[in-house]
Structures are given as C-alpha cells and as structure tokens.
mmCIF file of C-alpha atoms in Angstrom:
data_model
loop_
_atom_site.group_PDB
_atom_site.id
_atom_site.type_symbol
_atom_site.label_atom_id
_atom_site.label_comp_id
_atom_site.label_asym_id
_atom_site.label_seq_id
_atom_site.Cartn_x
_atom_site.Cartn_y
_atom_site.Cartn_z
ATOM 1 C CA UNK A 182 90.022 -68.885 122.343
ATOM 2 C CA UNK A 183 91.864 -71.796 123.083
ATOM 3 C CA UNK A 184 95.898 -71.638 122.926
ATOM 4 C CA UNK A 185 98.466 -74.085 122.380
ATOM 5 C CA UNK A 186 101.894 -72.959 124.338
ATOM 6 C CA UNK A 187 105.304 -74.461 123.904
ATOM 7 C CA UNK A 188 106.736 -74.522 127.559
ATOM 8 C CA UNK A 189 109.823 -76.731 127.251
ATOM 9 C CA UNK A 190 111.617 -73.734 128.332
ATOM 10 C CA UNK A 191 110.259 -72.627 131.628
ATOM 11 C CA UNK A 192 113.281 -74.062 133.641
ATOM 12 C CA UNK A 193 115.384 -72.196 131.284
ATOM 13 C CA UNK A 194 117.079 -68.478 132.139
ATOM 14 C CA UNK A 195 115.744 -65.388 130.462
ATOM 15 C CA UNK A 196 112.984 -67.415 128.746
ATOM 16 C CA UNK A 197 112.040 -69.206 131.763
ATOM 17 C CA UNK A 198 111.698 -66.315 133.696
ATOM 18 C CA UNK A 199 109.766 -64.872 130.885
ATOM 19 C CA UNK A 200 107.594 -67.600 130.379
ATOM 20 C CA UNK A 201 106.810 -67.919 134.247
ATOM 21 C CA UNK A 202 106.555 -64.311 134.319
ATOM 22 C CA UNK A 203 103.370 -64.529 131.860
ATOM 23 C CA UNK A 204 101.539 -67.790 132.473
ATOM 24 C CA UNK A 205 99.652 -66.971 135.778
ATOM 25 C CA UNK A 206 98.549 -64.035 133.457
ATOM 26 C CA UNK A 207 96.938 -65.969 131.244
ATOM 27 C CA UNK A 208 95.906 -68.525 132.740
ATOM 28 C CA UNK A 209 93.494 -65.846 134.706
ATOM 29 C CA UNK A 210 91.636 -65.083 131.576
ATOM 30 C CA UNK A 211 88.688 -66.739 129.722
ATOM 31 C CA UNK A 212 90.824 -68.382 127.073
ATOM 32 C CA UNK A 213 91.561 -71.821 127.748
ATOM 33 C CA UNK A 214 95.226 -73.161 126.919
ATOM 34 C CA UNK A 215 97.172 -76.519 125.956
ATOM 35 C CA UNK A 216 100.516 -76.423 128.024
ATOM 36 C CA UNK A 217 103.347 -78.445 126.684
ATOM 37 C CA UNK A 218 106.394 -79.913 128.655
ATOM 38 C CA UNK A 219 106.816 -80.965 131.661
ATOM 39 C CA UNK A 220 103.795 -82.696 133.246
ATOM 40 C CA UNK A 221 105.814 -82.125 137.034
ATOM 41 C CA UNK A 222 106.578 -78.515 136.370
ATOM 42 C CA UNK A 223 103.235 -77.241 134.807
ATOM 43 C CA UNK A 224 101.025 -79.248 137.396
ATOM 44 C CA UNK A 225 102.721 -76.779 139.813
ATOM 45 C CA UNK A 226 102.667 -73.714 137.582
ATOM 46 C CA UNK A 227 99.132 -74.437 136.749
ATOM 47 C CA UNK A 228 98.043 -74.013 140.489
ATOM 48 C CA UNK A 229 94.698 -76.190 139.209
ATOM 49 C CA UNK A 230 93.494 -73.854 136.999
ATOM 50 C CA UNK A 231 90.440 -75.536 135.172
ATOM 51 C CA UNK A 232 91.264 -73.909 131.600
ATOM 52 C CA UNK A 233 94.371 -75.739 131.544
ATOM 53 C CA UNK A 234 95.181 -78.865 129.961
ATOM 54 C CA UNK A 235 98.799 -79.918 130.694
ATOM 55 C CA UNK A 236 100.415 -82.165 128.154
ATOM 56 C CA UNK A 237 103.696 -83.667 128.854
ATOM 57 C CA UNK A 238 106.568 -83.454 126.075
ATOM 58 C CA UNK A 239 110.013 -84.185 126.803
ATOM 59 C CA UNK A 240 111.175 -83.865 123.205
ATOM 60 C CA UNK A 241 114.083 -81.342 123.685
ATOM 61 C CA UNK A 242 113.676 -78.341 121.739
ATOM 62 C CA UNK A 243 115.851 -77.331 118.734
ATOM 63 C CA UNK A 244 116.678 -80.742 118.424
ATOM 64 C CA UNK A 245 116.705 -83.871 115.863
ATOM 65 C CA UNK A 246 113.576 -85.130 117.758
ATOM 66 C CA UNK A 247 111.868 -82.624 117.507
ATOM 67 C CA UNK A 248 112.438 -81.347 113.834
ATOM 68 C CA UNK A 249 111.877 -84.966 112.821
ATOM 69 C CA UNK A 250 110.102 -87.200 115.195
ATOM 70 C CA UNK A 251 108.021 -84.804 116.992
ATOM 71 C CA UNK A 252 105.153 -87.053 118.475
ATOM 72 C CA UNK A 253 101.970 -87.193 116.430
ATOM 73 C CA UNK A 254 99.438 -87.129 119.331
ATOM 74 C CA UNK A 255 100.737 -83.924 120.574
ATOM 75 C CA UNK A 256 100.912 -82.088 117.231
ATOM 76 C CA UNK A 257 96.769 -83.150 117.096
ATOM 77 C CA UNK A 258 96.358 -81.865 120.170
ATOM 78 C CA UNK A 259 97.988 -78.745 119.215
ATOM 79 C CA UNK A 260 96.595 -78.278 116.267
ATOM 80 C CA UNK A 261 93.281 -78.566 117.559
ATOM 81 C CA UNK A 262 93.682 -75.172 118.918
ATOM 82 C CA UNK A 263 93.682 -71.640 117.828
ATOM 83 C CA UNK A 264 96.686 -70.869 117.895
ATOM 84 C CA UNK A 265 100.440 -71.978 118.883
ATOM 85 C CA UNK A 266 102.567 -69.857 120.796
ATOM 86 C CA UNK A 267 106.342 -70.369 121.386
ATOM 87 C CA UNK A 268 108.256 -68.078 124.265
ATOM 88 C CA UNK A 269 111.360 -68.746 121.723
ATOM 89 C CA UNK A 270 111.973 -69.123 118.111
ATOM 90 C CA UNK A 271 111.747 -72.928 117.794
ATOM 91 C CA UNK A 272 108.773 -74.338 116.338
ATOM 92 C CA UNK A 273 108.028 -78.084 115.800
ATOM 93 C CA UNK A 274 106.896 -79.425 112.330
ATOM 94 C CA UNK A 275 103.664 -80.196 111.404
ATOM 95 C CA UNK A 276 102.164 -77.043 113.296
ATOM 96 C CA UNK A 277 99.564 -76.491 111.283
ATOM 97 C CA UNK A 278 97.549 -73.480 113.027
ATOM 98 C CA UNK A 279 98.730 -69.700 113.190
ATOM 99 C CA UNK A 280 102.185 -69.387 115.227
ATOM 100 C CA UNK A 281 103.441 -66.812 117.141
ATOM 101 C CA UNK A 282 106.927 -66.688 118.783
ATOM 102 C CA UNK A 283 109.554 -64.807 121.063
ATOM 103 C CA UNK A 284 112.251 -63.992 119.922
ATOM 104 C CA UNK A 285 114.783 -62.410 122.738
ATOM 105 C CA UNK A 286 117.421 -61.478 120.660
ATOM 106 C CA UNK A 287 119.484 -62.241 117.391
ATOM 107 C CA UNK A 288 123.003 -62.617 119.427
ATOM 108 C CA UNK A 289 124.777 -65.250 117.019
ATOM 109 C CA UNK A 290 124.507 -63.383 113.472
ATOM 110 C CA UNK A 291 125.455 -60.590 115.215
ATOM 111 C CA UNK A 292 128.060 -61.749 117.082
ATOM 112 C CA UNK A 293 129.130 -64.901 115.281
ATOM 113 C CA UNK A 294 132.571 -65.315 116.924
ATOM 114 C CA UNK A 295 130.642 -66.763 119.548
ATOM 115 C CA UNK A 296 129.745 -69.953 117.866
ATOM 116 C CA UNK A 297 131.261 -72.277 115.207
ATOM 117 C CA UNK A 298 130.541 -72.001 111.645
ATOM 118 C CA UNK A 299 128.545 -74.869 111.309
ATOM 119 C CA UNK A 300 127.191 -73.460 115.051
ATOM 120 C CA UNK A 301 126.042 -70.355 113.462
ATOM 121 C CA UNK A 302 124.010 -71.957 110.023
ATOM 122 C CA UNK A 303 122.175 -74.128 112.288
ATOM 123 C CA UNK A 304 121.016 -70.984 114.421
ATOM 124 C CA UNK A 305 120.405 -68.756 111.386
ATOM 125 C CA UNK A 306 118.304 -71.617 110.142
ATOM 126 C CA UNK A 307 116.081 -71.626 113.065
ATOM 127 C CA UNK A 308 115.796 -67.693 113.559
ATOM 128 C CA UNK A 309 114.910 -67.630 109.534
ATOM 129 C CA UNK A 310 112.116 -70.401 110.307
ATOM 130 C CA UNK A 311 110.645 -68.925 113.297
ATOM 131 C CA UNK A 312 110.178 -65.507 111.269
ATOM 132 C CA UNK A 313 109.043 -67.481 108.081
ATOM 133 C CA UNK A 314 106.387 -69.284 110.524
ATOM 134 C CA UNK A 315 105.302 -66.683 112.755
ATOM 135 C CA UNK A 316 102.031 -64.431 111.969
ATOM 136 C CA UNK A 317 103.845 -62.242 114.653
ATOM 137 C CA UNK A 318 107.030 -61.874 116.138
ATOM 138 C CA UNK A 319 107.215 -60.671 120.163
ATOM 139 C CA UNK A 320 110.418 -59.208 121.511
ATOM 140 C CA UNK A 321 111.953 -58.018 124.788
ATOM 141 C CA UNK A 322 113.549 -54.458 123.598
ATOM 142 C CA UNK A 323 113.554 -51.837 120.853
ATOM 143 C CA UNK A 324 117.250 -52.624 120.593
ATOM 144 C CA UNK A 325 115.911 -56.681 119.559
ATOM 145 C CA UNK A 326 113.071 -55.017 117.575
ATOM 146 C CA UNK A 327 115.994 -53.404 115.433
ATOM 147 C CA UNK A 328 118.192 -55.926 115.132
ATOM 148 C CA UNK A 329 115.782 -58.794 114.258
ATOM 149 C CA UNK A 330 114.199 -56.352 111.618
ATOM 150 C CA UNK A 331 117.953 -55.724 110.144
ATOM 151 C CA UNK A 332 118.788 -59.596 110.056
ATOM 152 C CA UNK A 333 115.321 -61.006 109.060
ATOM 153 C CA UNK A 334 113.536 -58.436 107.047
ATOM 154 C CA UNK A 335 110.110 -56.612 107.720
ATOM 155 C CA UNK A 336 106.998 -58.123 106.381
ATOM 156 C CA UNK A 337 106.197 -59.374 110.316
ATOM 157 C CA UNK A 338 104.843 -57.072 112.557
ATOM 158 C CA UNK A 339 107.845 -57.071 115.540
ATOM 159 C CA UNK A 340 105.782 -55.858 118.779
ATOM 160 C CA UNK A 341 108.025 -55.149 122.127
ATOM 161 C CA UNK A 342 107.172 -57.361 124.887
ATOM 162 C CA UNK A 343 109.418 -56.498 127.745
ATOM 163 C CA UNK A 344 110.431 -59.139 130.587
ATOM 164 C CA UNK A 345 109.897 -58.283 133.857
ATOM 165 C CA UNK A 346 110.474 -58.747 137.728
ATOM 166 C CA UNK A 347 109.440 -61.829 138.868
ATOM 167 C CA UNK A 348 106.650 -61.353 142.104
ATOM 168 C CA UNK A 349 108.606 -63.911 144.323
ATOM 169 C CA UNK A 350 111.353 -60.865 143.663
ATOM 170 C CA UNK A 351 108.858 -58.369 144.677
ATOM 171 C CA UNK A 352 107.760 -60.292 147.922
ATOM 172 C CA UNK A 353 111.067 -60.935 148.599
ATOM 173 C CA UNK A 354 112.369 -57.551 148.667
ATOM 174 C CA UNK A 355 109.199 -56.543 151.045
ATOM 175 C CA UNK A 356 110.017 -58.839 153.527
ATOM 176 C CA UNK A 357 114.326 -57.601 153.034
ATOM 177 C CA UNK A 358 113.269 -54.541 153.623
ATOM 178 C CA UNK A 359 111.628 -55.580 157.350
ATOM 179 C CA UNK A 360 115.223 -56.146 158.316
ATOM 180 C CA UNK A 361 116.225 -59.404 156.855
ATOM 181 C CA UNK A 362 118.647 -58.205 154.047
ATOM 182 C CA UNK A 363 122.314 -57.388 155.987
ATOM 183 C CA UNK A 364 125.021 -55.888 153.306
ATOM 184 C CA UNK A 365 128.739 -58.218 153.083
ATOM 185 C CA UNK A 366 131.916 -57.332 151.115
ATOM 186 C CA UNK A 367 130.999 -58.823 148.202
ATOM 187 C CA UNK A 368 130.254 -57.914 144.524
ATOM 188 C CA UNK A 369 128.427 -60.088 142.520
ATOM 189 C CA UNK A 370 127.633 -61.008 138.952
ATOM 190 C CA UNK A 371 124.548 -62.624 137.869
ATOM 191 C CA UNK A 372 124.071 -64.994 135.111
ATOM 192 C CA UNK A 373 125.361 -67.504 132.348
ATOM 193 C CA UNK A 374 129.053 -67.162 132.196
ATOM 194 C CA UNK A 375 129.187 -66.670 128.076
ATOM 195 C CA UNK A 376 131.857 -64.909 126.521
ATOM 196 C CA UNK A 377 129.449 -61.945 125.667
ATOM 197 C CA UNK A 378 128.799 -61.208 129.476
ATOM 198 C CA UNK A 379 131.863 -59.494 129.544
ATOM 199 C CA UNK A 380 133.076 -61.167 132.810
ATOM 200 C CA UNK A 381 137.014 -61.410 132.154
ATOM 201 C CA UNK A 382 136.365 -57.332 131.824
ATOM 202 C CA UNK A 383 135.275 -57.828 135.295
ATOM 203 C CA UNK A 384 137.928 -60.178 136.222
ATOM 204 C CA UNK A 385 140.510 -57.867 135.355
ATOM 205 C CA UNK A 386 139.154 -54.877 137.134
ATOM 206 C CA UNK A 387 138.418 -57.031 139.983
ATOM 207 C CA UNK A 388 142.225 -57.985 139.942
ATOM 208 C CA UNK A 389 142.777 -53.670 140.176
ATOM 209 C CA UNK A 390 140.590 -53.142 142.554
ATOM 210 C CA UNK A 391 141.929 -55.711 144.580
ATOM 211 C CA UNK A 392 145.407 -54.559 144.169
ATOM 212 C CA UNK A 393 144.531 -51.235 145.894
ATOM 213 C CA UNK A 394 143.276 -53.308 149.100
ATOM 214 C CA UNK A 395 139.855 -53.584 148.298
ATOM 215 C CA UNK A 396 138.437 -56.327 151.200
ATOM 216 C CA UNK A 397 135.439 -57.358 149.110
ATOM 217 C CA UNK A 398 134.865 -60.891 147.112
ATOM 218 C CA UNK A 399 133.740 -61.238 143.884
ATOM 219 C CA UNK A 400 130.165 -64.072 143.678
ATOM 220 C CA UNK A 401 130.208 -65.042 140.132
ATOM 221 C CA UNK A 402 126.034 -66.434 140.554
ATOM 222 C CA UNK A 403 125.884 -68.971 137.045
ATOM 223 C CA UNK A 404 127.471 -72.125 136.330
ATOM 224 C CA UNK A 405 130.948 -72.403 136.526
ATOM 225 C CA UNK A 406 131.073 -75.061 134.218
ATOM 226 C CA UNK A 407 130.689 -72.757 130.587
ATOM 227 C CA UNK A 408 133.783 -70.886 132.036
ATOM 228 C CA UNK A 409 136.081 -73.982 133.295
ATOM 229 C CA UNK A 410 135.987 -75.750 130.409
ATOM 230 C CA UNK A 411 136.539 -73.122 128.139
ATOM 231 C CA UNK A 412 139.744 -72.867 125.978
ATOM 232 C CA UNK A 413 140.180 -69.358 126.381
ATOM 233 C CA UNK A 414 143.358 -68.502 127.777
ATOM 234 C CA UNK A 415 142.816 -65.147 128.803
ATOM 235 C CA UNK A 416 139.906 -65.731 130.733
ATOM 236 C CA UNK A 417 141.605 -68.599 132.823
ATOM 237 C CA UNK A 418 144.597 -65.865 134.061
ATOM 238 C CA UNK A 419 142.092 -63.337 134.519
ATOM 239 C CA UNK A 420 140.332 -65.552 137.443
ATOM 240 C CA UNK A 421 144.083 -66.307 138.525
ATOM 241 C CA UNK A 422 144.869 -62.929 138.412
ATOM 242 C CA UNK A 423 141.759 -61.748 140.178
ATOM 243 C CA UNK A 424 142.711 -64.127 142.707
ATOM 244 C CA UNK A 425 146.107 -63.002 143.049
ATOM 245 C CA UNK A 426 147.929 -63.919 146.951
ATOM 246 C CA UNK A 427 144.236 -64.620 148.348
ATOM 247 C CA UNK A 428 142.744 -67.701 146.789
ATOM 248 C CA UNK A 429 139.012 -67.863 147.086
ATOM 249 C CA UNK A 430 138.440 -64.480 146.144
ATOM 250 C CA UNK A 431 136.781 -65.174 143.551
ATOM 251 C CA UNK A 432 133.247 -67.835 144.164
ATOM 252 C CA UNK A 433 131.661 -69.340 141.794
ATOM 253 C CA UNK A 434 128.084 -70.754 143.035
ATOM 254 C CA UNK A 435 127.150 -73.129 140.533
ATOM 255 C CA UNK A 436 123.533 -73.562 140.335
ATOM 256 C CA UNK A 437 121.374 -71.712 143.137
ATOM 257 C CA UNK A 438 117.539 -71.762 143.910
ATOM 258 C CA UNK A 439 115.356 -68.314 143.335
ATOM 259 C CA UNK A 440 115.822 -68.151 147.056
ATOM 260 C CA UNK A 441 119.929 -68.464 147.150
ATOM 261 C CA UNK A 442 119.727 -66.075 144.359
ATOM 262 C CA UNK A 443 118.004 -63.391 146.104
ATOM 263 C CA UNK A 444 120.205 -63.873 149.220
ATOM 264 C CA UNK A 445 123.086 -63.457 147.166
ATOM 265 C CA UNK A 446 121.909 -60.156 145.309
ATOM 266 C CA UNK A 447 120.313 -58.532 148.228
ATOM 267 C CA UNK A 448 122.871 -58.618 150.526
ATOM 268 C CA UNK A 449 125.627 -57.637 147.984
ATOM 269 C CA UNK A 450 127.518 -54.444 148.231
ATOM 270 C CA UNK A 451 126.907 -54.037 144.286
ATOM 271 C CA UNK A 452 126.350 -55.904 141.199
ATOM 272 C CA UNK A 453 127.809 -55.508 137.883
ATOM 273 C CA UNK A 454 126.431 -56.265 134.569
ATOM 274 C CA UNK A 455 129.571 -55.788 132.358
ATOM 275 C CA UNK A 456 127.610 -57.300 128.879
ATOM 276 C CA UNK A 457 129.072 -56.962 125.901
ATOM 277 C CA UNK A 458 125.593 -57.785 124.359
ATOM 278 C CA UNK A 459 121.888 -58.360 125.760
ATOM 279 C CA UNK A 460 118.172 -58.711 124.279
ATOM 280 C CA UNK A 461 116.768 -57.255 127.586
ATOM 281 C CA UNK A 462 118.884 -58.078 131.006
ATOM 282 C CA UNK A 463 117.063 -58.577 134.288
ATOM 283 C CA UNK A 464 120.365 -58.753 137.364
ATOM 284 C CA UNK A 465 120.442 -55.085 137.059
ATOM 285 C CA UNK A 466 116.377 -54.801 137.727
ATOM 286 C CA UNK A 467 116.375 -57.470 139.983
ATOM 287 C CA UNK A 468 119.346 -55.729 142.321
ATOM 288 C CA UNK A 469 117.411 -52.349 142.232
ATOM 289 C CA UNK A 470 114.173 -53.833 143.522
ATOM 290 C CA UNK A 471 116.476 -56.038 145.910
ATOM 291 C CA UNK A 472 118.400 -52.740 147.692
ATOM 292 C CA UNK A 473 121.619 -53.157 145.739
ATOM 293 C CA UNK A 474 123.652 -50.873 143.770
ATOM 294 C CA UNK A 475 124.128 -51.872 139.901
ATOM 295 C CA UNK A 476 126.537 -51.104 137.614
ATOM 296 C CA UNK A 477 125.845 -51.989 134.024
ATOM 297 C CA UNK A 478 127.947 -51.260 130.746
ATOM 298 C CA UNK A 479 126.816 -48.773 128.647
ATOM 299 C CA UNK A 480 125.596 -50.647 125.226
ATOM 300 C CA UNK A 481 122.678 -49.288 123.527
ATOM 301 C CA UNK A 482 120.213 -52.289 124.819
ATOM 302 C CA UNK A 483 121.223 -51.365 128.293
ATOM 303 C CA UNK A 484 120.818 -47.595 127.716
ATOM 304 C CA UNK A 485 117.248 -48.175 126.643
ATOM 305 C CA UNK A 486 116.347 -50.643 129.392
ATOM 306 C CA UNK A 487 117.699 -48.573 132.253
ATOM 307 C CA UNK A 488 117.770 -44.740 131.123
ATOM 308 C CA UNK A 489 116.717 -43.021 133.906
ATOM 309 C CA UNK A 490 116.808 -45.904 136.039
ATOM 310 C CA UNK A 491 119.254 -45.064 139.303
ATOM 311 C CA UNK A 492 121.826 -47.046 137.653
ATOM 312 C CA UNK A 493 125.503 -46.251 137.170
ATOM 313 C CA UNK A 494 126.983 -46.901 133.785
ATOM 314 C CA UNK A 495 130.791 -47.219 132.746
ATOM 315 C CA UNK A 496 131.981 -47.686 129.595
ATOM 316 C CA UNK A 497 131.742 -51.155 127.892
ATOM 317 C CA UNK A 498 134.967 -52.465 127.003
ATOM 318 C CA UNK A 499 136.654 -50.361 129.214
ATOM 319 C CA UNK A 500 138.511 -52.296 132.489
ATOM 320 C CA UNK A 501 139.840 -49.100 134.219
ATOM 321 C CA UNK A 502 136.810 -47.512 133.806
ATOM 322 C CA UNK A 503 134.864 -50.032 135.549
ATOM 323 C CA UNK A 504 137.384 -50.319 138.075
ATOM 324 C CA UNK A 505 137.088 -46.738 138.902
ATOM 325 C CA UNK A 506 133.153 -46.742 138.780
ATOM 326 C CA UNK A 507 133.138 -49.595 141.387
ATOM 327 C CA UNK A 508 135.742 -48.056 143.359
ATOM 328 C CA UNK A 509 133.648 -45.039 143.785
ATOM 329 C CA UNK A 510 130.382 -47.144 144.541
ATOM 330 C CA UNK A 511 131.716 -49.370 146.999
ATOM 331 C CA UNK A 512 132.838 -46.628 149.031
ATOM 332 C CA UNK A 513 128.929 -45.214 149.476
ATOM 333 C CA UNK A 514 128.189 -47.302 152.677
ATOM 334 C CA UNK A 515 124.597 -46.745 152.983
ATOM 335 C CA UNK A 516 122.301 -49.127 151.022
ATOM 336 C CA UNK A 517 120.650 -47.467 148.515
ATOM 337 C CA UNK A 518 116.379 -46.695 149.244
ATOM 338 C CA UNK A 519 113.797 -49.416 147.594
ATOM 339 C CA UNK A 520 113.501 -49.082 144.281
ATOM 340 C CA UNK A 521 110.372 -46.015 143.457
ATOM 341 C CA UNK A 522 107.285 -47.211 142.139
ATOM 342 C CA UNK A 523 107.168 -45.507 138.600
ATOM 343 C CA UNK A 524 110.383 -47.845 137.987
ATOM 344 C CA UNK A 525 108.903 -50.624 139.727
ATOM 345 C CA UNK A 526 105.962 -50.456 137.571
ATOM 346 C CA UNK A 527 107.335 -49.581 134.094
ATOM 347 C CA UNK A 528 108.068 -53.460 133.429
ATOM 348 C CA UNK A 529 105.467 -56.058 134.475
ATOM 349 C CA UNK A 530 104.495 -59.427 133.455
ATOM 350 C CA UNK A 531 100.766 -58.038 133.309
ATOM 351 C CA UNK A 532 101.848 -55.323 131.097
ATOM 352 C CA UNK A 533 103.872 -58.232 129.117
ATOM 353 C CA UNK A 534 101.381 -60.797 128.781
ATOM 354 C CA UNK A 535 98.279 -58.401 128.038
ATOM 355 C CA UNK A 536 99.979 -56.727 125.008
ATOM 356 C CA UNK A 537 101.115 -60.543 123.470
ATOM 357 C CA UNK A 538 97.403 -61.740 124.069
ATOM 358 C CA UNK A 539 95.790 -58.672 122.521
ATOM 359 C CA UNK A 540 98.770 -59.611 119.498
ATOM 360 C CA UNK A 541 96.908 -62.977 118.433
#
C-alpha cells in the first residue's frame, strides 16, 4: 500500500510528538509512504528508509495557501497514492484519494471564549471539513471520541489512538536512573501557556504556598510569549503576585530542546498539570517515567488518561486545593520509584500506529 502523509506538523507540540511518535512505526512496515513537509526534517526522521519518498512542502497548514494555492505537483504526487493521511484535521484541496485524519480534540466549540468569533467559524469550518472528508476519524482519548461525536455527528467511525511516551523519554529516564537525575526546589509546568492550561490557578497557589515559606521556584517550560502579551489582567498580577518580595521566582524558559526539557522535568521536585481542558496530556506521563511526582486536575479527560496511574489529583478550579495538594507532596523528600511497566506499557507509539494502519 502506498501512503501519502501530511507532516507539516512534526515540529509542532502534541501533534508533533504524535506524529514522531508513529513514523519510525511505519516506516518499518512493507507499505511504502509519500512524506510531506520539510525536506531537512524528514531526511532526518526518515533515517534512509528506502520506502520513503520525502517531498518538501512549505505551504503552512490551515492557511490561504494552502486552501487555495496548494501546489499542483504535490497534490499528483499525493494522489497517486492510496491513501492520504493527516495527524490533524486540515486537509488540502484537490485530495482526491480516501483521507483519514487526527483529530486531538474539539477545544474551541467547546470552549469558545478562547477564541474570537470570527476565530471560532474559521475553526468550526475546518473541524466540519476534516469530518466531511475523512473515511475515518483517529483520536487521542474516549473523552475526544465523545466530544467530537457530540459536535460533529456519527456517521464516521471515531477509533481511539492514544499518544504516547516518546523513546528518547524512555532512554533518557534509563540513563537518570544510573545517577544522573539530582532533585532542586523547583516545581514545574510543562507546556503552551493558553488560557485553558489553567496556569494563573497555579500562579495563585504558587503565591500561597510561597507565603507559608515554601523555598521552591516555579519553571513555567513553554513560551512566555502567549502569556506576556496577553491582555488579561488577572493573569499579569497573578505572576506579580507569585513573585511577591523575591523576584525571579517565577522562570519562564522560552523554548527548550527535548534534552533541556527532560533536565527540567526530571530533576523537578513535582509537576503540575492544572488544565482546565485536554484531548490527551503527555507532562504528567512524561514526569512519571522521568522520577517526578505529578499533580494533575481532576477533569474527566485526565481521569481517564491517568486512573490508576500513581498520580495525585486536586480539584480543577480549585486554588486552595491545589495549594494544599502540593504542600503535602513537596514535603515527601524521597523521589518517587521508576514508573512500573504495566503503566509504562499501556500507551505506546507501536500500540498507536498499528491500530491507525490496520484503520485504512
């Protein structure tokens, strides 16, 4: 079989990761596969494989190019395939084979505060497409499977496609546990600072704990830039706040490697997910397999993802609940063991990409 796949994306966060996560998979079976994007980028992700053909595209995705200048050549080449497979829910025009995408989540027309009006149309127009397009729909959670199926409609199948910890994570957290991982004062917080991550919750809890002569710093790991320029008021005194007498409390890293990442996470006293919303969230698996505590808000997506993980929960929404559930974490000194196998194992990329390529 041979597969067209749209990977625009893989520098991108959660569908990046994703869409790293699943390549090597299937690029080590007997199918052979177009990869679109960057020629840089795929050359490496490749590694040479022979049923590869890499073909570059710098059209960005969901935008005016693409929807109406999309180049010719490529579509042919695409088209010339079985199939077209997208790790997100933008498909070019003029795709004229079966298409397949991921969709992650449904975030905006569920929580359309987030964008503007004319913000949210555009991505309802989009999601609609990709489920008008699709022959099948992949997702990352039963909680996305839900939601997509209450906003879109049935008459898809919807198959769960978890993500999954990356292998460089894996390796990494062998080699931390040899020695090389050494626990600091600091909590951390992993990813795109968006007004659904909940972070001025963990501002302002921050700001408590800190008040009662907590000596740890707060490592906001995402780029500072979402958060700086944003009009929100509250959020703005909640980093002043948090700051309080002791400026420099709380760090914002900007952009970090995989490496930086990892260095940050395992040698963190704890990380907290405080999300107000999620299609699948990976910090909290990521910390676990890296030796740190997590602490994660207790929405349904996260309940599903992590039940029975050793993962603390507070209550989403809830500041001095937070503040009393990190309280009570930091104060556990020892590191917590390596994360047990049958957790370990419950989400991999092979699992992932085996279920989407028995779904074409």
């Amino acid at each position: 079989m041979k597969i067209a796949i749209d990977c625009r994306h893989i520098s991108s966060s959660g569908v990046g990761v994703y869409l790293q996560g699943i390549l090597p998979v299937f690029l080590g079976t007997s199918n052979f596969f177009y990869l679109l994007g960057d020629l840089e980028k795929l050359t490496a992700a490749a590694g040479g494989r022979e049923n590869a053909k890499i073909i570059e595209c710098g059209v960005k995705p969901f935008s005016f190019a693409e929807m109406f200048f999309f180049p010719k050549e490529i579509l042919k080449a695409a088209n010339s395939c079985d199939l077209f497979f997208s790790p997100f829910f933008n498909v070019p025009p003029g795709i004229k084979i079966p298409v397949y995408t991921t969709i992650h989540d449904i975030i905006f027309p569920d929580m359309p505060h987030l964008v503007s009006k004319p913000g949210l149309i555009a991505r309802n127009f989009f999601y609609k497409r990709a489920h008008r397009l699709s022959s099948k729909i992949f997702t990352v959670s039963e909680f996305s499977k839900s939601r997509i199926l209450h906003h879109l409609g049935g008459g898809k199948p919807v198959i769960v496609t978890h993500s999954a910890i990356q292998e460089k994570i894996l390796n990494y957290s062998a080699n931390a546990a040899a020695g090389r991982a050494q626990k600091t004062e600091t909590i951390v917080f992993a990813g795109n600072v968006k007004k659904h991550k909940g972070l001025d919750l963990l501002l302002q809890a921050f700001a408590l704990l800190k008040n009662e002569g907590a000596p740890h710093k707060l490592v906001i790991i995402g780029e500072s830039g979402n958060f700086r320029s944003s009009h929100n008021a509250a959020l703005s005194k909640a980093v002043a706040l948090a700051n309080g007498s002791s400026a420099g409390d709380v760090f914002f890293t900007g952009a970090v490697s995989d490496e930086q990442l990892m260095e940050h996470i395992s040698s963190a006293a704890l990380l907290v997910q405080p999300s107000l919303y999620e299609g699948f969230c990976l910090p909290p698996l990521e910390a676990l397999v890296l030796g740190t505590r997590a602490l994660i808000s207790d929405i349904p997506v996260l309940r599903e993802i992590y039940g029975g993980f050793p993962v603390e929960f507070f209550k989403a929404g809830d500041t001095a609940d937070l503040k009393e559930k990190m309280s009570e974490l930091l104060s556990q000194k020892e590191a917590p063991p390596p994360l047990a196998d049958e957790f370990r194992l419950k989400y991999t990329f092979e699992k992932t990409a085996s279920k989407i390529l028995a779904g074409f």
